[in-house]
Amino acid sequence: MSQRRYPPGPKGEILFGSMRPFAQDRLNFLIECREEYGDLVHLRILGRHAYLINDPDLVRFVLVEHPELFHKTPLFKRATRNVIGNGLLTSEGEFHKRQRQLAQPAFHHQRIANYGDEMVDFTRQMLDSWQPGAVLDIHEAMMQLTMQIVARTLFHAEVVEDAHQIGTAITTALRFATQRTARPLSLPDWVPTRTNREVKQQTALLHTTIDRIINEHRTTNADQGDLLSMLMLAEDEHGERMSDQQLRDEAMTIFIAGHETTADALTWTFFLLAQHPEIERKLQDEIALLHGLPPTVNDLAHLPYTEMVIKESMRLYPPAWIVPRLAISDFELGGYPIRHNSIVFTSPYTMHRHPRYFPDPERFLPERWTPEQEKTLPRYAYFPFGGGPRVCIGNGFAMMEARLVLATIVQQVQLRLVAGQQITPEPVITLRPAHEILMQADRQEIPIKPELLVQSE
């Protein structure tokens, strides 16, 4: 093992280490660490050693080759346990493996293909409710849309009337969880502060929503062909089903993660398109091949630029912006000894903006994702869904949904940014806008160019 003790990194404060600059501006702090210190950066955070990875091979080591060396961080678990409990995002070991195996069939590509029409139908219903020239918060709109899609396709439930309240509750819970990770010395949950009381109230609303959905399923006790039915009816090798608490934890995890991340990705996509009209026109030209018909799952193979736009949006604004792990053993990483109880983490946000792999990294350029260009990338230079045994279980669902929703909206409306806004990302548990993003929705019918009509015949 190398004699070098630590890789280079910022010295930090005596007591708090680098906690203060990280908490104040997480994204820029990580970018600056990568630029100044390189592929593996040593940090001290509240007396604990932490290591930031900025190299695809080291990312592969942690996520894919040796996941047994790591757990999710205790701070992340404590911050999220009141909302999602011991679901797929937080559980470990054999229990995590068992729960994932129970949920995996619901995300098989043949099954999720059946959800496509409902995704488009919900999107068209949303568009029908928009008045011509209406100004709306695109993030709020995408949150409500993806929430309704997840509720209907994976839980066979309706949340249309409660969507706004549920969205507010999720926002409160995510921001609170982020505060817990950024300020680990804050007062515990049981202290009746104003914030704790509000979080408790909003979390109770989320639990009530999930409990209602579960109870509606139990009135029939039949397999409705959705994820929740699978989880309720699945039995382990001993013939036992999930406990009520396990069922709630898994349902809550998938309900929140299944719509929040896609809503974030779509929001940033429309934000970027509004600033790049030449890319928007190219996207419109491709969608014109649909001849005004609603997009279907079968159409996606003929909409490569639509997928390239989504991929490039998730490069610049990956919803899962940070992937932290706790080392549970001693090992060597990049030639340095890593001790157990150290934090090892990587950030898709910083990796995706690395000029070594993405020239002119701040530029929105969907052409990076042609098949030829993509083949030149190291595998883990781009990993918006994570990797290894903890890779996002719903990545196929999310990519299909994002492409269908994007094509449906661009086909019918043009979204323009309202002037005078300061739009910045907020790295909570996911990478969402810090404030609302106001956009004006103008109705349009994409003209079918004669040359496109010839190409499609």
Short mmCIF file of C-alpha atoms in Angstrom, two decimals:
data_model
loop_
_atom_site.label_atom_id
_atom_site.label_comp_id
_atom_site.label_asym_id
_atom_site.label_seq_id
_atom_site.Cartn_x
_atom_site.Cartn_y
_atom_site.Cartn_z
CA MET A 1 0.00 0.00 0.00
CA SER A 2 1.17 3.54 -0.77
CA GLN A 3 3.10 5.43 1.92
CA ARG A 4 1.22 8.62 1.03
CA ARG A 5 -1.39 9.31 3.68
CA TYR A 6 -3.83 11.64 1.95
CA PRO A 7 -4.44 13.00 -1.54
CA PRO A 8 -4.30 16.79 -1.95
CA GLY A 9 -7.19 18.93 -0.76
CA PRO A 10 -8.22 22.12 1.02
CA LYS A 11 -6.95 22.56 4.55
CA GLY A 12 -10.25 23.79 5.98
CA GLU A 13 -11.00 25.12 9.44
CA ILE A 14 -9.60 23.48 12.58
CA LEU A 15 -12.97 22.45 13.99
CA PHE A 16 -15.34 22.17 11.05
CA GLY A 17 -12.91 21.39 8.25
CA SER A 18 -14.50 22.16 4.87
CA MET A 19 -18.06 21.93 6.15
CA ARG A 20 -18.71 25.67 6.02
CA PRO A 21 -17.72 26.37 2.36
CA PHE A 22 -19.42 23.15 1.27
CA ALA A 23 -22.68 24.07 3.01
CA GLN A 24 -22.60 27.63 1.68
CA ASP A 25 -22.15 26.78 -2.02
CA ARG A 26 -22.03 23.04 -2.59
CA LEU A 27 -21.82 22.96 -6.38
CA ASN A 28 -19.14 25.60 -6.89
CA PHE A 29 -17.12 24.28 -3.95
CA LEU A 30 -16.94 20.81 -5.52
CA ILE A 31 -16.06 22.24 -8.94
CA GLU A 32 -13.27 24.31 -7.38
CA CYS A 33 -11.94 21.24 -5.54
CA ARG A 34 -11.79 19.29 -8.78
CA GLU A 35 -10.09 22.13 -10.65
CA GLU A 36 -7.49 22.77 -7.95
CA TYR A 37 -6.76 19.30 -6.57
CA GLY A 38 -7.55 16.80 -9.32
CA ASP A 39 -9.02 13.30 -9.55
CA LEU A 40 -9.08 12.44 -5.84
CA VAL A 41 -9.53 15.18 -3.25
CA HIS A 42 -9.12 14.86 0.52
CA LEU A 43 -11.48 16.85 2.73
CA ARG A 44 -12.14 17.06 6.43
CA ILE A 45 -15.76 17.49 7.46
CA LEU A 46 -16.55 17.79 11.16
CA GLY A 47 -13.51 15.72 12.11
CA ARG A 48 -14.22 12.95 9.58
CA HIS A 49 -12.06 12.24 6.54
CA ALA A 50 -13.86 12.54 3.21
CA TYR A 51 -12.72 11.86 -0.35
CA LEU A 52 -14.17 13.42 -3.50
CA ILE A 53 -13.77 11.30 -6.64
CA ASN A 54 -13.39 13.02 -10.03
CA ASP A 55 -12.19 10.08 -12.14
CA PRO A 56 -14.37 7.55 -14.05
CA ASP A 57 -12.22 4.55 -13.09
CA LEU A 58 -12.44 5.44 -9.40
CA VAL A 59 -16.21 5.92 -9.74
CA ARG A 60 -16.41 2.44 -11.24
CA PHE A 61 -14.35 1.04 -8.33
CA VAL A 62 -16.80 2.42 -5.77
CA LEU A 63 -20.15 1.91 -7.49
CA VAL A 64 -19.58 -1.21 -9.59
CA GLU A 65 -16.48 -3.20 -8.70
CA HIS A 66 -16.51 -3.01 -4.89
CA PRO A 67 -19.93 -1.91 -3.60
CA GLU A 68 -19.48 -4.32 -0.68
CA LEU A 69 -16.96 -1.88 0.81
CA PHE A 70 -19.60 0.80 1.29
CA HIS A 71 -22.93 1.69 2.86
CA LYS A 72 -25.10 4.76 2.46
CA THR A 73 -23.93 7.47 4.84
CA PRO A 74 -25.53 7.61 8.32
CA LEU A 75 -26.17 11.32 7.83
CA PHE A 76 -28.23 10.64 4.69
CA LYS A 77 -30.19 7.91 6.44
CA ARG A 78 -30.93 10.09 9.46
CA ALA A 79 -31.97 12.98 7.24
CA THR A 80 -34.44 10.92 5.19
CA ARG A 81 -35.66 8.21 7.58
CA ASN A 82 -38.77 10.11 8.72
CA VAL A 83 -39.98 10.33 5.12
CA ILE A 84 -38.86 7.21 3.26
CA GLY A 85 -37.90 4.95 6.16
CA ASN A 86 -35.88 1.87 5.20
CA GLY A 87 -36.77 1.79 1.50
CA LEU A 88 -34.59 1.04 -1.52
CA LEU A 89 -32.65 4.30 -1.20
CA THR A 90 -31.52 3.63 2.36
CA SER A 91 -31.60 -0.14 3.03
CA GLU A 92 -28.44 -2.26 2.92
CA GLY A 93 -27.14 -5.75 2.30
CA GLU A 94 -29.37 -8.77 1.82
CA PHE A 95 -32.48 -6.82 2.78
CA HIS A 96 -31.83 -4.27 0.04
CA LYS A 97 -31.13 -7.07 -2.45
CA ARG A 98 -34.41 -8.81 -1.54
CA GLN A 99 -36.49 -5.64 -1.80
CA ARG A 100 -34.95 -4.73 -5.14
CA GLN A 101 -35.66 -8.20 -6.53
CA LEU A 102 -39.30 -7.83 -5.51
CA ALA A 103 -39.63 -4.45 -7.23
CA GLN A 104 -37.53 -5.14 -10.34
CA PRO A 105 -40.21 -6.91 -12.46
CA ALA A 106 -42.40 -3.79 -12.39
CA PHE A 107 -39.68 -1.94 -14.32
CA HIS A 108 -39.09 -4.57 -17.01
CA HIS A 109 -38.94 -2.86 -20.41
CA GLN A 110 -41.96 -4.76 -21.75
CA ARG A 111 -44.07 -3.74 -18.77
CA ILE A 112 -43.08 -0.07 -18.76
CA ALA A 113 -43.77 0.14 -22.50
CA ASN A 114 -47.44 -0.36 -21.60
CA TYR A 115 -47.34 2.86 -19.59
CA GLY A 116 -46.47 5.05 -22.59
CA ASP A 117 -50.00 5.92 -23.67
CA GLU A 118 -50.95 7.00 -20.15
CA MET A 119 -47.86 9.21 -19.93
CA VAL A 120 -48.86 10.98 -23.14
CA ASP A 121 -52.53 11.20 -22.13
CA PHE A 122 -51.71 12.91 -18.83
CA THR A 123 -49.39 15.33 -20.65
CA ARG A 124 -52.06 16.24 -23.21
CA GLN A 125 -54.60 16.77 -20.43
CA MET A 126 -52.18 19.17 -18.76
CA LEU A 127 -51.64 21.07 -22.02
CA ASP A 128 -55.41 21.32 -22.58
CA SER A 129 -55.71 23.02 -19.18
CA TRP A 130 -53.19 25.74 -20.10
CA GLN A 131 -54.65 28.96 -21.46
CA PRO A 132 -52.89 30.39 -24.57
CA GLY A 133 -50.12 32.69 -23.42
CA ALA A 134 -50.43 31.51 -19.82
CA VAL A 135 -47.49 32.14 -17.48
CA LEU A 136 -46.68 29.18 -15.26
CA ASP A 137 -44.01 27.78 -12.98
CA ILE A 138 -42.62 25.01 -15.16
CA HIS A 139 -41.14 23.10 -12.22
CA GLU A 140 -44.45 23.05 -10.39
CA ALA A 141 -46.18 21.93 -13.60
CA MET A 142 -43.68 19.12 -14.20
CA MET A 143 -43.87 18.01 -10.55
CA GLN A 144 -47.65 17.67 -10.71
CA LEU A 145 -47.54 15.93 -14.09
CA THR A 146 -44.91 13.33 -13.18
CA MET A 147 -46.59 12.75 -9.82
CA GLN A 148 -49.87 11.91 -11.54
CA ILE A 149 -48.06 9.64 -14.01
CA VAL A 150 -46.25 7.69 -11.28
CA ALA A 151 -49.39 7.42 -9.15
CA ARG A 152 -51.43 6.06 -12.06
CA THR A 153 -48.89 3.75 -13.71
CA LEU A 154 -47.07 2.31 -10.69
CA PHE A 155 -49.77 2.57 -8.00
CA HIS A 156 -53.03 2.51 -10.00
CA ALA A 157 -54.10 5.60 -8.04
CA GLU A 158 -55.29 9.14 -8.70
CA VAL A 159 -53.71 12.17 -7.00
CA VAL A 160 -54.95 14.94 -9.29
CA GLU A 161 -56.88 16.81 -6.59
CA ASP A 162 -54.06 16.53 -4.03
CA ALA A 163 -51.10 17.08 -6.37
CA HIS A 164 -50.29 20.63 -5.24
CA GLN A 165 -50.45 19.79 -1.52
CA ILE A 166 -48.36 16.67 -2.00
CA GLY A 167 -45.79 18.62 -4.03
CA THR A 168 -45.49 21.21 -1.26
CA ALA A 169 -45.02 18.45 1.31
CA ILE A 170 -42.28 16.80 -0.75
CA THR A 171 -40.48 20.11 -1.24
CA THR A 172 -40.56 20.75 2.51
CA ALA A 173 -39.29 17.25 3.29
CA LEU A 174 -36.44 17.41 0.76
CA ARG A 175 -35.25 20.82 1.93
CA PHE A 176 -35.36 19.70 5.54
CA ALA A 177 -33.36 16.57 4.72
CA THR A 178 -30.75 18.70 2.99
CA GLN A 179 -30.51 21.02 5.99
CA ARG A 180 -29.95 17.97 8.17
CA THR A 181 -27.01 16.84 6.01
CA ALA A 182 -25.54 20.35 5.76
CA ARG A 183 -26.06 21.14 9.47
CA PRO A 184 -25.62 17.86 11.34
CA LEU A 185 -25.41 19.70 14.68
CA SER A 186 -28.90 21.20 14.32
CA LEU A 187 -31.57 20.45 16.92
CA PRO A 188 -33.02 16.90 16.79
CA ASP A 189 -36.41 16.18 15.23
CA TRP A 190 -38.25 15.86 18.53
CA VAL A 191 -37.52 19.45 19.62
CA PRO A 192 -40.75 21.37 18.79
CA THR A 193 -39.19 24.13 16.69
CA ARG A 194 -41.24 25.82 13.99
CA THR A 195 -39.35 23.97 11.25
CA ASN A 196 -39.66 20.59 12.96
CA ARG A 197 -43.40 21.08 13.45
CA GLU A 198 -43.89 22.00 9.79
CA VAL A 199 -41.85 19.04 8.58
CA LYS A 200 -43.77 16.69 10.87
CA GLN A 201 -47.06 18.00 9.49
CA GLN A 202 -45.98 17.69 5.85
CA THR A 203 -44.49 14.23 6.39
CA ALA A 204 -47.77 13.10 7.96
CA LEU A 205 -49.56 14.26 4.79
CA LEU A 206 -47.24 12.15 2.64
CA HIS A 207 -47.73 9.09 4.84
CA THR A 208 -51.51 9.59 4.78
CA THR A 209 -51.42 9.72 0.97
CA ILE A 210 -49.43 6.49 0.68
CA ASP A 211 -51.56 4.76 3.31
CA ARG A 212 -54.70 5.73 1.38
CA ILE A 213 -53.29 4.29 -1.84
CA ILE A 214 -52.30 1.05 -0.08
CA ASN A 215 -55.70 0.71 1.60
CA GLU A 216 -57.48 1.23 -1.73
CA HIS A 217 -55.50 -1.69 -3.13
CA ARG A 218 -56.32 -3.84 -0.12
CA THR A 219 -60.06 -3.44 -0.65
CA THR A 220 -59.73 -5.64 -3.74
CA ASN A 221 -56.63 -7.67 -2.75
CA ALA A 222 -56.21 -8.35 -6.47
CA ASP A 223 -53.22 -8.00 -8.75
CA GLN A 224 -53.85 -4.82 -10.73
CA GLY A 225 -50.67 -5.28 -12.73
CA ASP A 226 -48.83 -2.40 -11.09
CA LEU A 227 -45.80 -2.08 -8.84
CA LEU A 228 -47.81 -1.78 -5.63
CA SER A 229 -49.72 -4.99 -6.36
CA MET A 230 -46.44 -6.80 -6.93
CA LEU A 231 -45.03 -5.56 -3.63
CA MET A 232 -48.20 -6.43 -1.72
CA LEU A 233 -48.52 -9.95 -3.15
CA ALA A 234 -44.85 -10.92 -3.34
CA GLU A 235 -43.64 -13.63 -0.95
CA ASP A 236 -40.11 -14.46 0.13
CA GLU A 237 -38.61 -17.95 0.32
CA HIS A 238 -40.46 -18.54 3.59
CA GLY A 239 -43.83 -17.59 2.14
CA GLU A 240 -43.94 -14.30 4.05
CA ARG A 241 -45.08 -11.00 2.60
CA MET A 242 -43.81 -7.51 3.36
CA SER A 243 -44.85 -5.97 6.65
CA ASP A 244 -47.06 -2.88 6.53
CA GLN A 245 -44.07 -0.71 7.44
CA GLN A 246 -41.86 -2.21 4.73
CA LEU A 247 -44.61 -1.75 2.18
CA ARG A 248 -45.06 1.90 3.13
CA ASP A 249 -41.30 2.57 3.03
CA GLU A 250 -40.89 1.10 -0.45
CA ALA A 251 -44.02 2.78 -1.79
CA MET A 252 -42.98 6.15 -0.37
CA THR A 253 -39.45 5.82 -1.77
CA ILE A 254 -40.62 5.01 -5.29
CA PHE A 255 -43.45 7.55 -5.20
CA ILE A 256 -41.07 10.41 -4.34
CA ALA A 257 -38.00 9.33 -6.31
CA GLY A 258 -40.11 8.19 -9.25
CA HIS A 259 -41.47 11.62 -10.04
CA GLU A 260 -39.15 14.18 -8.41
CA THR A 261 -36.09 13.32 -10.50
CA THR A 262 -37.93 13.25 -13.84
CA ALA A 263 -39.67 16.54 -13.03
CA ASP A 264 -36.29 18.11 -12.31
CA ALA A 265 -34.80 16.78 -15.57
CA LEU A 266 -37.72 18.07 -17.66
CA THR A 267 -37.66 21.46 -15.93
CA TRP A 268 -33.99 22.00 -16.72
CA THR A 269 -34.56 20.77 -20.28
CA PHE A 270 -37.20 23.44 -20.98
CA PHE A 271 -35.02 26.05 -19.27
CA LEU A 272 -32.11 25.17 -21.58
CA LEU A 273 -34.23 24.97 -24.74
CA ALA A 274 -35.67 28.43 -24.08
CA GLN A 275 -32.12 29.83 -24.15
CA HIS A 276 -31.08 27.94 -27.28
CA PRO A 277 -33.66 28.52 -30.04
CA GLU A 278 -31.49 26.84 -32.67
CA ILE A 279 -31.56 23.59 -30.68
CA GLU A 280 -35.28 23.98 -30.05
CA ARG A 281 -35.89 24.35 -33.82
CA LYS A 282 -33.90 21.20 -34.54
CA LEU A 283 -35.98 19.36 -31.94
CA GLN A 284 -39.19 20.71 -33.49
CA ASP A 285 -38.05 19.49 -36.90
CA GLU A 286 -37.62 15.97 -35.57
CA ILE A 287 -40.98 15.97 -33.79
CA ALA A 288 -42.62 17.17 -37.02
CA LEU A 289 -42.01 13.64 -38.30
CA LEU A 290 -44.94 12.56 -36.12
CA HIS A 291 -47.28 14.47 -38.48
CA GLY A 292 -49.11 15.98 -35.51
CA LEU A 293 -50.00 12.60 -34.03
CA PRO A 294 -49.35 11.95 -30.31
CA PRO A 295 -45.98 10.25 -29.77
CA THR A 296 -45.96 6.58 -28.88
CA VAL A 297 -43.36 4.24 -27.43
CA ASN A 298 -42.76 2.87 -30.93
CA ASP A 299 -41.96 6.39 -32.16
CA LEU A 300 -39.08 6.83 -29.73
CA ALA A 301 -36.66 4.85 -31.90
CA HIS A 302 -37.23 7.49 -34.61
CA LEU A 303 -36.63 10.45 -32.28
CA PRO A 304 -32.88 10.26 -31.54
CA TYR A 305 -32.41 14.01 -31.14
CA THR A 306 -35.12 14.09 -28.49
CA GLU A 307 -33.09 11.58 -26.48
CA MET A 308 -29.88 13.54 -27.08
CA VAL A 309 -31.51 16.70 -25.70
CA ILE A 310 -32.59 14.85 -22.53
CA LYS A 311 -29.13 13.33 -22.05
CA GLU A 312 -27.41 16.69 -22.45
CA SER A 313 -29.81 18.33 -20.03
CA MET A 314 -29.03 15.63 -17.44
CA ARG A 315 -25.33 16.15 -18.08
CA LEU A 316 -25.55 19.80 -17.07
CA TYR A 317 -28.19 19.33 -14.37
CA PRO A 318 -28.16 15.73 -13.12
CA PRO A 319 -31.08 15.27 -10.69
CA ALA A 320 -28.93 12.98 -8.49
CA TRP A 321 -26.12 15.50 -8.16
CA ILE A 322 -24.11 13.72 -5.43
CA VAL A 323 -23.48 10.05 -4.58
CA PRO A 324 -22.09 9.69 -1.03
CA ARG A 325 -20.90 6.46 0.58
CA LEU A 326 -19.52 5.38 3.96
CA ALA A 327 -16.46 3.14 3.89
CA ILE A 328 -17.10 0.08 6.08
CA SER A 329 -13.64 -1.46 5.51
CA ASP A 330 -10.06 -0.36 4.95
CA PHE A 331 -8.95 -0.36 1.31
CA GLU A 332 -6.79 1.50 -1.20
CA LEU A 333 -8.21 4.02 -3.67
CA GLY A 334 -6.10 5.71 -6.31
CA GLY A 335 -2.92 4.75 -4.46
CA TYR A 336 -4.06 6.13 -1.10
CA PRO A 337 -5.15 4.23 2.01
CA ILE A 338 -8.80 4.80 2.90
CA ARG A 339 -9.86 3.93 6.44
CA HIS A 340 -13.24 2.62 7.50
CA ASN A 341 -15.74 5.28 8.58
CA SER A 342 -14.38 7.67 5.95
CA ILE A 343 -16.82 9.31 3.54
CA VAL A 344 -16.18 8.55 -0.13
CA PHE A 345 -18.31 10.45 -2.60
CA THR A 346 -18.58 11.53 -6.19
CA SER A 347 -20.69 14.17 -7.87
CA PRO A 348 -22.25 13.66 -11.30
CA TYR A 349 -22.55 17.45 -11.42
CA THR A 350 -18.77 17.93 -11.25
CA MET A 351 -17.93 14.88 -13.36
CA HIS A 352 -20.37 15.87 -16.10
CA ARG A 353 -18.70 19.30 -16.34
CA HIS A 354 -15.15 17.94 -16.52
CA PRO A 355 -13.40 19.46 -19.58
CA ARG A 356 -11.26 16.34 -19.93
CA TYR A 357 -14.35 14.40 -21.02
CA PHE A 358 -16.68 17.19 -22.18
CA PRO A 359 -14.91 19.98 -24.10
CA ASP A 360 -16.51 23.39 -23.53
CA PRO A 361 -18.38 21.78 -20.63
CA GLU A 362 -20.73 24.68 -19.84
CA ARG A 363 -22.18 24.65 -23.36
CA PHE A 364 -25.54 22.98 -24.01
CA LEU A 365 -24.71 20.72 -26.96
CA PRO A 366 -26.96 17.69 -27.59
CA GLU A 367 -24.67 16.59 -30.44
CA ARG A 368 -22.32 15.23 -27.77
CA TRP A 369 -24.67 12.26 -27.65
CA THR A 370 -24.46 10.93 -31.18
CA PRO A 371 -23.62 7.21 -31.06
CA GLU A 372 -20.14 7.96 -32.39
CA GLN A 373 -19.40 10.62 -29.79
CA GLU A 374 -20.84 8.63 -26.91
CA LYS A 375 -18.56 5.69 -27.68
CA THR A 376 -15.51 7.88 -27.01
CA LEU A 377 -16.53 8.56 -23.39
CA PRO A 378 -15.21 6.51 -20.47
CA ARG A 379 -18.15 4.58 -19.01
CA TYR A 380 -18.42 6.52 -15.77
CA ALA A 381 -17.68 10.00 -17.05
CA TYR A 382 -21.48 10.25 -17.31
CA PHE A 383 -23.71 8.49 -14.79
CA PRO A 384 -26.96 10.38 -14.12
CA PHE A 385 -28.59 7.21 -12.75
CA GLY A 386 -25.65 6.01 -10.65
CA GLY A 387 -24.25 2.55 -11.28
CA GLY A 388 -23.72 -0.97 -10.00
CA PRO A 389 -26.21 -2.84 -7.80
CA ARG A 390 -27.69 0.47 -6.59
CA VAL A 391 -28.23 1.93 -10.06
CA CYS A 392 -31.60 3.68 -10.29
CA ILE A 393 -34.19 0.92 -10.58
CA GLY A 394 -36.48 3.14 -12.65
CA ASN A 395 -33.98 4.52 -15.16
CA GLY A 396 -35.75 2.94 -18.15
CA PHE A 397 -39.10 4.24 -16.92
CA ALA A 398 -37.67 7.73 -16.41
CA MET A 399 -36.01 7.99 -19.82
CA MET A 400 -39.13 6.79 -21.61
CA GLU A 401 -41.30 9.22 -19.66
CA ALA A 402 -38.96 12.18 -20.22
CA ARG A 403 -38.82 11.63 -23.99
CA LEU A 404 -42.57 11.15 -24.38
CA VAL A 405 -43.42 14.18 -22.23
CA LEU A 406 -40.85 16.37 -23.99
CA ALA A 407 -42.07 15.38 -27.47
CA THR A 408 -45.72 15.89 -26.52
CA ILE A 409 -45.15 19.36 -25.07
CA VAL A 410 -42.84 20.63 -27.83
CA GLN A 411 -45.36 19.40 -30.39
CA GLN A 412 -48.08 21.69 -29.02
CA VAL A 413 -46.53 24.66 -27.18
CA GLN A 414 -43.45 26.82 -27.14
CA LEU A 415 -42.19 27.73 -23.68
CA ARG A 416 -40.46 31.10 -23.29
CA LEU A 417 -38.65 32.32 -20.19
CA VAL A 418 -40.22 35.32 -18.50
CA ALA A 419 -37.59 38.08 -18.44
CA GLY A 420 -35.93 39.34 -15.28
CA GLN A 421 -35.55 36.04 -13.39
CA GLN A 422 -32.44 34.86 -11.58
CA ILE A 423 -32.48 31.10 -12.02
CA THR A 424 -30.07 28.98 -10.02
CA PRO A 425 -29.99 25.28 -9.11
CA GLU A 426 -30.57 24.26 -5.50
CA PRO A 427 -28.73 21.08 -4.54
CA VAL A 428 -31.11 19.52 -2.05
CA ILE A 429 -31.46 15.74 -2.15
CA THR A 430 -32.05 16.31 -5.87
CA LEU A 431 -30.90 19.19 -8.09
CA ARG A 432 -33.99 21.36 -8.43
CA PRO A 433 -34.48 25.09 -9.09
CA ALA A 434 -33.93 27.29 -6.05
CA HIS A 435 -37.06 29.27 -6.95
CA GLU A 436 -39.89 29.04 -9.43
CA ILE A 437 -39.08 29.22 -13.14
CA LEU A 438 -41.77 31.27 -14.84
CA MET A 439 -42.39 30.47 -18.49
CA GLN A 440 -44.98 31.63 -20.98
CA ALA A 441 -46.73 28.86 -22.90
CA ASP A 442 -47.64 29.85 -26.46
CA ARG A 443 -49.70 27.46 -28.55
CA GLN A 444 -48.11 26.28 -31.75
CA GLU A 445 -48.54 23.75 -34.48
CA ILE A 446 -45.23 22.54 -35.82
CA PRO A 447 -45.38 22.80 -39.62
CA ILE A 448 -44.49 19.66 -41.50
CA LYS A 449 -41.70 20.49 -43.92
CA PRO A 450 -41.96 18.74 -47.30
CA GLU A 451 -38.47 17.28 -47.01
CA LEU A 452 -39.35 15.76 -43.63
CA LEU A 453 -42.50 14.26 -45.07
CA VAL A 454 -40.46 12.63 -47.82
CA GLN A 455 -37.95 11.27 -45.29
CA SER A 456 -40.69 9.70 -43.20
CA GLU A 457 -42.40 7.85 -46.04
#
